[in-house]
């Protein structure tokens, strides 16, 4: 046991030393990336550099992130289908909580819309707006509000794939003009990015809500015999 602890300690020290050496001896960049981004901003279609980098200059990274989120939901759906069907029991049947949600939900929708629109010229965008939409859905579920439309498999799967398919579709559409994949024309870059972010907002919100909703069905039931401790002999 002592040998394992000593070995783990030495391994941690070695990794820490290697990381420190890598940071201290890192090569200097051959070009000034902030200046390069600033010089290309007029062609990006947006006014905020982060949005320009995520959805224009390095849109491949964002495309892969959306694909990973979609893959996570596909795995969650597969795991849920492997569990026995049970009615959902999460939620508090509290009139006061529902009354608060009636006031809070419109405000959250307005905030999500503002974050989506503001992403063109200040911090914000599809991921932030989608997270707020998902939070609104989670609060509704915790309040016991029924979300029967989430049981429509075709509708949910179409919504989950909407953002990724739109991203891919626009990326291939611009290739008709003889430009590389995901290289937006400067004259239409702003409109194309807005369309992508709008669909991504809906898909990201639905993705996060689905990941929350697709927990094992017995986790919502405190009286489930499988969650009870086995009687001691």
PDB file of C-alpha atoms in Angstrom:
ATOM      1  CA  UNK A   1       0.000   0.000   0.000  1.00  0.00           C
ATOM      2  CA  UNK A   2       2.806   2.403   0.924  1.00  0.00           C
ATOM      3  CA  UNK A   3       4.610   1.598  -2.321  1.00  0.00           C
ATOM      4  CA  UNK A   4       1.511   2.473  -4.329  1.00  0.00           C
ATOM      5  CA  UNK A   5       1.130   5.790  -2.541  1.00  0.00           C
ATOM      6  CA  UNK A   6       4.797   6.632  -3.087  1.00  0.00           C
ATOM      7  CA  UNK A   7       4.592   5.622  -6.738  1.00  0.00           C
ATOM      8  CA  UNK A   8       1.442   7.727  -7.273  1.00  0.00           C
ATOM      9  CA  UNK A   9       3.103  10.687  -5.550  1.00  0.00           C
ATOM     10  CA  UNK A  10       6.222  10.418  -7.708  1.00  0.00           C
ATOM     11  CA  UNK A  11       4.078  10.079 -10.826  1.00  0.00           C
ATOM     12  CA  UNK A  12       2.124  13.220  -9.927  1.00  0.00           C
ATOM     13  CA  UNK A  13       5.352  15.131  -9.308  1.00  0.00           C
ATOM     14  CA  UNK A  14       6.740  13.957 -12.629  1.00  0.00           C
ATOM     15  CA  UNK A  15       3.627  15.046 -14.525  1.00  0.00           C
ATOM     16  CA  UNK A  16       3.648  18.407 -12.712  1.00  0.00           C
ATOM     17  CA  UNK A  17       7.305  18.956 -13.564  1.00  0.00           C
ATOM     18  CA  UNK A  18       6.705  18.039 -17.209  1.00  0.00           C
ATOM     19  CA  UNK A  19       3.772  20.451 -17.468  1.00  0.00           C
ATOM     20  CA  UNK A  20       5.793  23.208 -15.833  1.00  0.00           C
ATOM     21  CA  UNK A  21       8.692  22.651 -18.197  1.00  0.00           C
ATOM     22  CA  UNK A  22       6.328  22.672 -21.191  1.00  0.00           C
ATOM     23  CA  UNK A  23       4.845  26.004 -20.078  1.00  0.00           C
ATOM     24  CA  UNK A  24       8.191  27.655 -19.371  1.00  0.00           C
ATOM     25  CA  UNK A  25       9.877  26.382 -22.537  1.00  0.00           C
ATOM     26  CA  UNK A  26       6.959  26.893 -24.904  1.00  0.00           C
ATOM     27  CA  UNK A  27       7.984  28.303 -28.295  1.00  0.00           C
ATOM     28  CA  UNK A  28       7.086  31.861 -29.102  1.00  0.00           C
ATOM     29  CA  UNK A  29       4.310  32.246 -31.699  1.00  0.00           C
ATOM     30  CA  UNK A  30       5.539  32.993 -35.181  1.00  0.00           C
ATOM     31  CA  UNK A  31       2.734  35.469 -35.784  1.00  0.00           C
ATOM     32  CA  UNK A  32       0.482  37.752 -33.798  1.00  0.00           C
ATOM     33  CA  UNK A  33      -2.902  36.003 -33.803  1.00  0.00           C
ATOM     34  CA  UNK A  34      -4.876  38.893 -32.212  1.00  0.00           C
ATOM     35  CA  UNK A  35      -3.672  41.216 -34.959  1.00  0.00           C
ATOM     36  CA  UNK A  36      -4.529  38.644 -37.622  1.00  0.00           C
ATOM     37  CA  UNK A  37      -8.049  38.242 -36.250  1.00  0.00           C
ATOM     38  CA  UNK A  38      -8.500  42.008 -36.031  1.00  0.00           C
ATOM     39  CA  UNK A  39      -7.413  42.457 -39.642  1.00  0.00           C
ATOM     40  CA  UNK A  40      -9.894  39.808 -40.829  1.00  0.00           C
ATOM     41  CA  UNK A  41     -12.880  41.099 -38.819  1.00  0.00           C
ATOM     42  CA  UNK A  42     -14.393  43.102 -41.730  1.00  0.00           C
ATOM     43  CA  UNK A  43     -14.825  39.821 -43.634  1.00  0.00           C
ATOM     44  CA  UNK A  44     -16.249  37.828 -40.692  1.00  0.00           C
ATOM     45  CA  UNK A  45     -19.812  39.155 -40.811  1.00  0.00           C
ATOM     46  CA  UNK A  46     -19.871  39.905 -37.065  1.00  0.00           C
ATOM     47  CA  UNK A  47     -18.330  42.504 -34.785  1.00  0.00           C
ATOM     48  CA  UNK A  48     -17.190  40.336 -31.876  1.00  0.00           C
ATOM     49  CA  UNK A  49     -13.870  38.471 -32.318  1.00  0.00           C
ATOM     50  CA  UNK A  50     -14.905  35.417 -30.298  1.00  0.00           C
ATOM     51  CA  UNK A  51     -17.990  34.846 -32.430  1.00  0.00           C
ATOM     52  CA  UNK A  52     -15.886  35.421 -35.554  1.00  0.00           C
ATOM     53  CA  UNK A  53     -13.358  32.799 -34.450  1.00  0.00           C
ATOM     54  CA  UNK A  54     -15.936  30.212 -33.345  1.00  0.00           C
ATOM     55  CA  UNK A  55     -18.291  30.467 -36.309  1.00  0.00           C
ATOM     56  CA  UNK A  56     -16.086  31.686 -39.130  1.00  0.00           C
ATOM     57  CA  UNK A  57     -12.321  31.462 -38.782  1.00  0.00           C
ATOM     58  CA  UNK A  58     -12.356  28.157 -36.836  1.00  0.00           C
ATOM     59  CA  UNK A  59     -15.866  26.918 -37.498  1.00  0.00           C
ATOM     60  CA  UNK A  60     -14.611  23.323 -37.811  1.00  0.00           C
ATOM     61  CA  UNK A  61     -14.082  23.260 -34.027  1.00  0.00           C
ATOM     62  CA  UNK A  62     -17.626  24.414 -33.327  1.00  0.00           C
ATOM     63  CA  UNK A  63     -19.033  21.935 -35.832  1.00  0.00           C
ATOM     64  CA  UNK A  64     -17.259  19.077 -34.057  1.00  0.00           C
ATOM     65  CA  UNK A  65     -18.465  20.307 -30.663  1.00  0.00           C
ATOM     66  CA  UNK A  66     -22.061  20.174 -31.869  1.00  0.00           C
ATOM     67  CA  UNK A  67     -21.444  16.682 -33.249  1.00  0.00           C
ATOM     68  CA  UNK A  68     -20.107  15.549 -29.856  1.00  0.00           C
ATOM     69  CA  UNK A  69     -23.195  16.928 -28.082  1.00  0.00           C
ATOM     70  CA  UNK A  70     -25.448  15.104 -30.525  1.00  0.00           C
ATOM     71  CA  UNK A  71     -23.481  11.903 -30.014  1.00  0.00           C
ATOM     72  CA  UNK A  72     -23.909  12.243 -26.234  1.00  0.00           C
ATOM     73  CA  UNK A  73     -27.688  12.447 -26.640  1.00  0.00           C
ATOM     74  CA  UNK A  74     -27.688   9.430 -28.957  1.00  0.00           C
ATOM     75  CA  UNK A  75     -25.846   7.426 -26.310  1.00  0.00           C
ATOM     76  CA  UNK A  76     -28.254   8.663 -23.612  1.00  0.00           C
ATOM     77  CA  UNK A  77     -31.216   7.623 -25.763  1.00  0.00           C
ATOM     78  CA  UNK A  78     -29.711   4.182 -26.253  1.00  0.00           C
ATOM     79  CA  UNK A  79     -29.148   3.782 -22.521  1.00  0.00           C
ATOM     80  CA  UNK A  80     -32.685   4.955 -21.748  1.00  0.00           C
ATOM     81  CA  UNK A  81     -34.182   2.468 -24.168  1.00  0.00           C
ATOM     82  CA  UNK A  82     -32.301  -0.287 -22.356  1.00  0.00           C
ATOM     83  CA  UNK A  83     -34.097   0.615 -19.106  1.00  0.00           C
ATOM     84  CA  UNK A  84     -37.663  -0.467 -18.341  1.00  0.00           C
ATOM     85  CA  UNK A  85     -40.328   2.128 -19.022  1.00  0.00           C
ATOM     86  CA  UNK A  86     -41.574   3.935 -15.944  1.00  0.00           C
ATOM     87  CA  UNK A  87     -43.624   7.084 -15.471  1.00  0.00           C
ATOM     88  CA  UNK A  88     -41.671  10.195 -14.638  1.00  0.00           C
ATOM     89  CA  UNK A  89     -42.122  11.267 -11.035  1.00  0.00           C
ATOM     90  CA  UNK A  90     -39.817  14.255 -10.830  1.00  0.00           C
ATOM     91  CA  UNK A  91     -41.484  17.539  -9.971  1.00  0.00           C
ATOM     92  CA  UNK A  92     -43.089  19.378  -7.118  1.00  0.00           C
ATOM     93  CA  UNK A  93     -46.829  19.911  -7.339  1.00  0.00           C
ATOM     94  CA  UNK A  94     -46.535  23.341  -5.757  1.00  0.00           C
ATOM     95  CA  UNK A  95     -48.891  26.125  -6.938  1.00  0.00           C
ATOM     96  CA  UNK A  96     -46.518  28.824  -5.700  1.00  0.00           C
ATOM     97  CA  UNK A  97     -43.612  27.364  -7.684  1.00  0.00           C
ATOM     98  CA  UNK A  98     -45.734  27.198 -10.806  1.00  0.00           C
ATOM     99  CA  UNK A  99     -46.847  30.796 -10.314  1.00  0.00           C
ATOM    100  CA  UNK A 100     -43.218  31.908 -10.045  1.00  0.00           C
ATOM    101  CA  UNK A 101     -42.384  29.960 -13.201  1.00  0.00           C
ATOM    102  CA  UNK A 102     -45.194  31.733 -15.046  1.00  0.00           C
ATOM    103  CA  UNK A 103     -43.321  35.009 -14.452  1.00  0.00           C
ATOM    104  CA  UNK A 104     -39.811  33.633 -14.760  1.00  0.00           C
ATOM    105  CA  UNK A 105     -40.207  31.666 -18.000  1.00  0.00           C
ATOM    106  CA  UNK A 106     -40.934  34.664 -20.285  1.00  0.00           C
ATOM    107  CA  UNK A 107     -37.964  36.489 -18.770  1.00  0.00           C
ATOM    108  CA  UNK A 108     -35.676  33.533 -19.492  1.00  0.00           C
ATOM    109  CA  UNK A 109     -36.901  33.386 -23.082  1.00  0.00           C
ATOM    110  CA  UNK A 110     -36.157  37.103 -23.501  1.00  0.00           C
ATOM    111  CA  UNK A 111     -32.676  36.620 -22.006  1.00  0.00           C
ATOM    112  CA  UNK A 112     -31.998  33.713 -24.368  1.00  0.00           C
ATOM    113  CA  UNK A 113     -33.058  35.800 -27.349  1.00  0.00           C
ATOM    114  CA  UNK A 114     -30.889  38.702 -26.235  1.00  0.00           C
ATOM    115  CA  UNK A 115     -27.837  36.464 -25.759  1.00  0.00           C
ATOM    116  CA  UNK A 116     -28.335  35.043 -29.241  1.00  0.00           C
ATOM    117  CA  UNK A 117     -28.616  38.466 -30.855  1.00  0.00           C
ATOM    118  CA  UNK A 118     -25.842  40.043 -28.761  1.00  0.00           C
ATOM    119  CA  UNK A 119     -23.330  37.401 -29.840  1.00  0.00           C
ATOM    120  CA  UNK A 120     -22.692  39.358 -33.028  1.00  0.00           C
ATOM    121  CA  UNK A 121     -21.151  42.328 -31.199  1.00  0.00           C
ATOM    122  CA  UNK A 122     -20.476  41.295 -27.570  1.00  0.00           C
ATOM    123  CA  UNK A 123     -20.069  38.104 -25.481  1.00  0.00           C
ATOM    124  CA  UNK A 124     -22.989  35.766 -26.059  1.00  0.00           C
ATOM    125  CA  UNK A 125     -24.193  33.490 -28.811  1.00  0.00           C
ATOM    126  CA  UNK A 126     -25.807  30.121 -29.400  1.00  0.00           C
ATOM    127  CA  UNK A 127     -24.215  28.177 -26.547  1.00  0.00           C
ATOM    128  CA  UNK A 128     -25.186  30.724 -23.912  1.00  0.00           C
ATOM    129  CA  UNK A 129     -28.690  31.183 -25.314  1.00  0.00           C
ATOM    130  CA  UNK A 130     -29.194  27.435 -25.623  1.00  0.00           C
ATOM    131  CA  UNK A 131     -28.095  26.938 -22.016  1.00  0.00           C
ATOM    132  CA  UNK A 132     -30.700  29.442 -20.819  1.00  0.00           C
ATOM    133  CA  UNK A 133     -33.404  27.675 -22.847  1.00  0.00           C
ATOM    134  CA  UNK A 134     -32.351  24.341 -21.353  1.00  0.00           C
ATOM    135  CA  UNK A 135     -32.408  25.839 -17.851  1.00  0.00           C
ATOM    136  CA  UNK A 136     -35.980  27.017 -18.464  1.00  0.00           C
ATOM    137  CA  UNK A 137     -36.946  23.490 -19.520  1.00  0.00           C
ATOM    138  CA  UNK A 138     -35.273  21.976 -16.467  1.00  0.00           C
ATOM    139  CA  UNK A 139     -37.115  24.374 -14.160  1.00  0.00           C
ATOM    140  CA  UNK A 140     -40.418  23.494 -15.803  1.00  0.00           C
ATOM    141  CA  UNK A 141     -39.725  19.811 -15.275  1.00  0.00           C
ATOM    142  CA  UNK A 142     -38.743  20.358 -11.649  1.00  0.00           C
ATOM    143  CA  UNK A 143     -41.992  22.269 -11.204  1.00  0.00           C
ATOM    144  CA  UNK A 144     -43.908  19.254 -12.459  1.00  0.00           C
ATOM    145  CA  UNK A 145     -45.074  20.860 -15.713  1.00  0.00           C
ATOM    146  CA  UNK A 146     -45.819  18.210 -18.319  1.00  0.00           C
ATOM    147  CA  UNK A 147     -43.674  18.210 -21.462  1.00  0.00           C
ATOM    148  CA  UNK A 148     -45.518  15.678 -23.568  1.00  0.00           C
ATOM    149  CA  UNK A 149     -44.043  16.992 -26.809  1.00  0.00           C
ATOM    150  CA  UNK A 150     -40.702  15.564 -25.680  1.00  0.00           C
ATOM    151  CA  UNK A 151     -42.219  12.106 -26.127  1.00  0.00           C
ATOM    152  CA  UNK A 152     -42.610  12.747 -29.853  1.00  0.00           C
ATOM    153  CA  UNK A 153     -39.509  10.907 -31.063  1.00  0.00           C
ATOM    154  CA  UNK A 154     -39.601  12.341 -34.588  1.00  0.00           C
ATOM    155  CA  UNK A 155     -39.961  15.937 -33.386  1.00  0.00           C
ATOM    156  CA  UNK A 156     -37.236  15.632 -30.750  1.00  0.00           C
ATOM    157  CA  UNK A 157     -34.741  13.938 -33.049  1.00  0.00           C
ATOM    158  CA  UNK A 158     -35.363  16.509 -35.766  1.00  0.00           C
ATOM    159  CA  UNK A 159     -34.757  19.292 -33.254  1.00  0.00           C
ATOM    160  CA  UNK A 160     -31.594  17.655 -31.951  1.00  0.00           C
ATOM    161  CA  UNK A 161     -30.133  17.290 -35.446  1.00  0.00           C
ATOM    162  CA  UNK A 162     -31.358  20.665 -36.747  1.00  0.00           C
ATOM    163  CA  UNK A 163     -28.302  22.683 -35.698  1.00  0.00           C
ATOM    164  CA  UNK A 164     -25.731  20.207 -36.995  1.00  0.00           C
ATOM    165  CA  UNK A 165     -27.571  19.655 -40.283  1.00  0.00           C
ATOM    166  CA  UNK A 166     -27.948  23.408 -40.841  1.00  0.00           C
ATOM    167  CA  UNK A 167     -24.255  23.910 -40.088  1.00  0.00           C
ATOM    168  CA  UNK A 168     -23.277  21.188 -42.559  1.00  0.00           C
ATOM    169  CA  UNK A 169     -25.802  22.355 -45.136  1.00  0.00           C
ATOM    170  CA  UNK A 170     -24.556  25.946 -45.164  1.00  0.00           C
ATOM    171  CA  UNK A 171     -20.964  24.733 -45.213  1.00  0.00           C
ATOM    172  CA  UNK A 172     -21.661  22.722 -48.370  1.00  0.00           C
ATOM    173  CA  UNK A 173     -23.914  25.370 -49.906  1.00  0.00           C
ATOM    174  CA  UNK A 174     -21.110  27.935 -50.029  1.00  0.00           C
ATOM    175  CA  UNK A 175     -19.009  25.432 -51.953  1.00  0.00           C
ATOM    176  CA  UNK A 176     -21.273  26.009 -54.961  1.00  0.00           C
ATOM    177  CA  UNK A 177     -19.563  29.391 -55.321  1.00  0.00           C
ATOM    178  CA  UNK A 178     -16.187  27.671 -55.642  1.00  0.00           C
ATOM    179  CA  UNK A 179     -14.954  28.414 -52.103  1.00  0.00           C
ATOM    180  CA  UNK A 180     -13.782  25.882 -49.491  1.00  0.00           C
ATOM    181  CA  UNK A 181     -16.142  24.201 -47.023  1.00  0.00           C
ATOM    182  CA  UNK A 182     -17.470  26.616 -44.332  1.00  0.00           C
ATOM    183  CA  UNK A 183     -15.867  29.637 -46.030  1.00  0.00           C
ATOM    184  CA  UNK A 184     -18.660  32.192 -46.019  1.00  0.00           C
ATOM    185  CA  UNK A 185     -18.840  34.963 -48.628  1.00  0.00           C
ATOM    186  CA  UNK A 186     -18.109  38.283 -46.924  1.00  0.00           C
ATOM    187  CA  UNK A 187     -21.354  39.826 -48.223  1.00  0.00           C
ATOM    188  CA  UNK A 188     -23.522  37.095 -46.648  1.00  0.00           C
ATOM    189  CA  UNK A 189     -21.379  35.967 -43.719  1.00  0.00           C
ATOM    190  CA  UNK A 190     -23.452  37.810 -41.098  1.00  0.00           C
ATOM    191  CA  UNK A 191     -26.755  36.337 -42.306  1.00  0.00           C
ATOM    192  CA  UNK A 192     -25.371  32.815 -42.581  1.00  0.00           C
ATOM    193  CA  UNK A 193     -23.850  32.966 -39.096  1.00  0.00           C
ATOM    194  CA  UNK A 194     -27.157  34.245 -37.668  1.00  0.00           C
ATOM    195  CA  UNK A 195     -29.050  31.336 -39.259  1.00  0.00           C
ATOM    196  CA  UNK A 196     -26.504  28.865 -37.903  1.00  0.00           C
ATOM    197  CA  UNK A 197     -26.632  30.362 -34.418  1.00  0.00           C
ATOM    198  CA  UNK A 198     -30.437  30.395 -34.373  1.00  0.00           C
ATOM    199  CA  UNK A 199     -30.690  26.706 -35.197  1.00  0.00           C
ATOM    200  CA  UNK A 200     -27.802  25.874 -32.871  1.00  0.00           C
ATOM    201  CA  UNK A 201     -29.583  27.656 -30.020  1.00  0.00           C
ATOM    202  CA  UNK A 202     -32.650  25.461 -30.431  1.00  0.00           C
ATOM    203  CA  UNK A 203     -30.615  22.274 -30.812  1.00  0.00           C
ATOM    204  CA  UNK A 204     -28.277  23.017 -27.899  1.00  0.00           C
ATOM    205  CA  UNK A 205     -31.197  23.874 -25.614  1.00  0.00           C
ATOM    206  CA  UNK A 206     -33.005  20.678 -26.577  1.00  0.00           C
ATOM    207  CA  UNK A 207     -29.790  18.667 -26.248  1.00  0.00           C
ATOM    208  CA  UNK A 208     -29.049  19.831 -22.714  1.00  0.00           C
ATOM    209  CA  UNK A 209     -32.674  19.373 -21.675  1.00  0.00           C
ATOM    210  CA  UNK A 210     -32.717  15.876 -23.171  1.00  0.00           C
ATOM    211  CA  UNK A 211     -29.539  14.900 -21.329  1.00  0.00           C
ATOM    212  CA  UNK A 212     -31.187  16.016 -18.088  1.00  0.00           C
ATOM    213  CA  UNK A 213     -34.439  14.238 -18.898  1.00  0.00           C
ATOM    214  CA  UNK A 214     -32.841  11.001 -20.110  1.00  0.00           C
ATOM    215  CA  UNK A 215     -31.542   9.995 -16.710  1.00  0.00           C
ATOM    216  CA  UNK A 216     -32.268   6.418 -15.608  1.00  0.00           C
ATOM    217  CA  UNK A 217     -36.024   6.202 -14.943  1.00  0.00           C
ATOM    218  CA  UNK A 218     -35.617   4.666 -11.502  1.00  0.00           C
ATOM    219  CA  UNK A 219     -33.546   7.647 -10.308  1.00  0.00           C
ATOM    220  CA  UNK A 220     -36.728   9.719  -9.911  1.00  0.00           C
ATOM    221  CA  UNK A 221     -38.444   7.141  -7.707  1.00  0.00           C
ATOM    222  CA  UNK A 222     -37.211   7.218  -4.095  1.00  0.00           C
ATOM    223  CA  UNK A 223     -39.339   4.162  -3.277  1.00  0.00           C
ATOM    224  CA  UNK A 224     -37.826   1.999  -5.997  1.00  0.00           C
ATOM    225  CA  UNK A 225     -36.788  -1.290  -4.515  1.00  0.00           C
ATOM    226  CA  UNK A 226     -33.588  -1.294  -6.570  1.00  0.00           C
ATOM    227  CA  UNK A 227     -32.419   1.877  -4.817  1.00  0.00           C
ATOM    228  CA  UNK A 228     -33.127   0.458  -1.372  1.00  0.00           C
ATOM    229  CA  UNK A 229     -30.381  -1.228   0.604  1.00  0.00           C
ATOM    230  CA  UNK A 230     -30.619  -4.974   0.724  1.00  0.00           C
ATOM    231  CA  UNK A 231     -31.855  -6.242   4.102  1.00  0.00           C
ATOM    232  CA  UNK A 232     -29.090  -7.389   6.335  1.00  0.00           C
ATOM    233  CA  UNK A 233     -29.157 -11.067   7.248  1.00  0.00           C
TER     234      UNK A 233
END
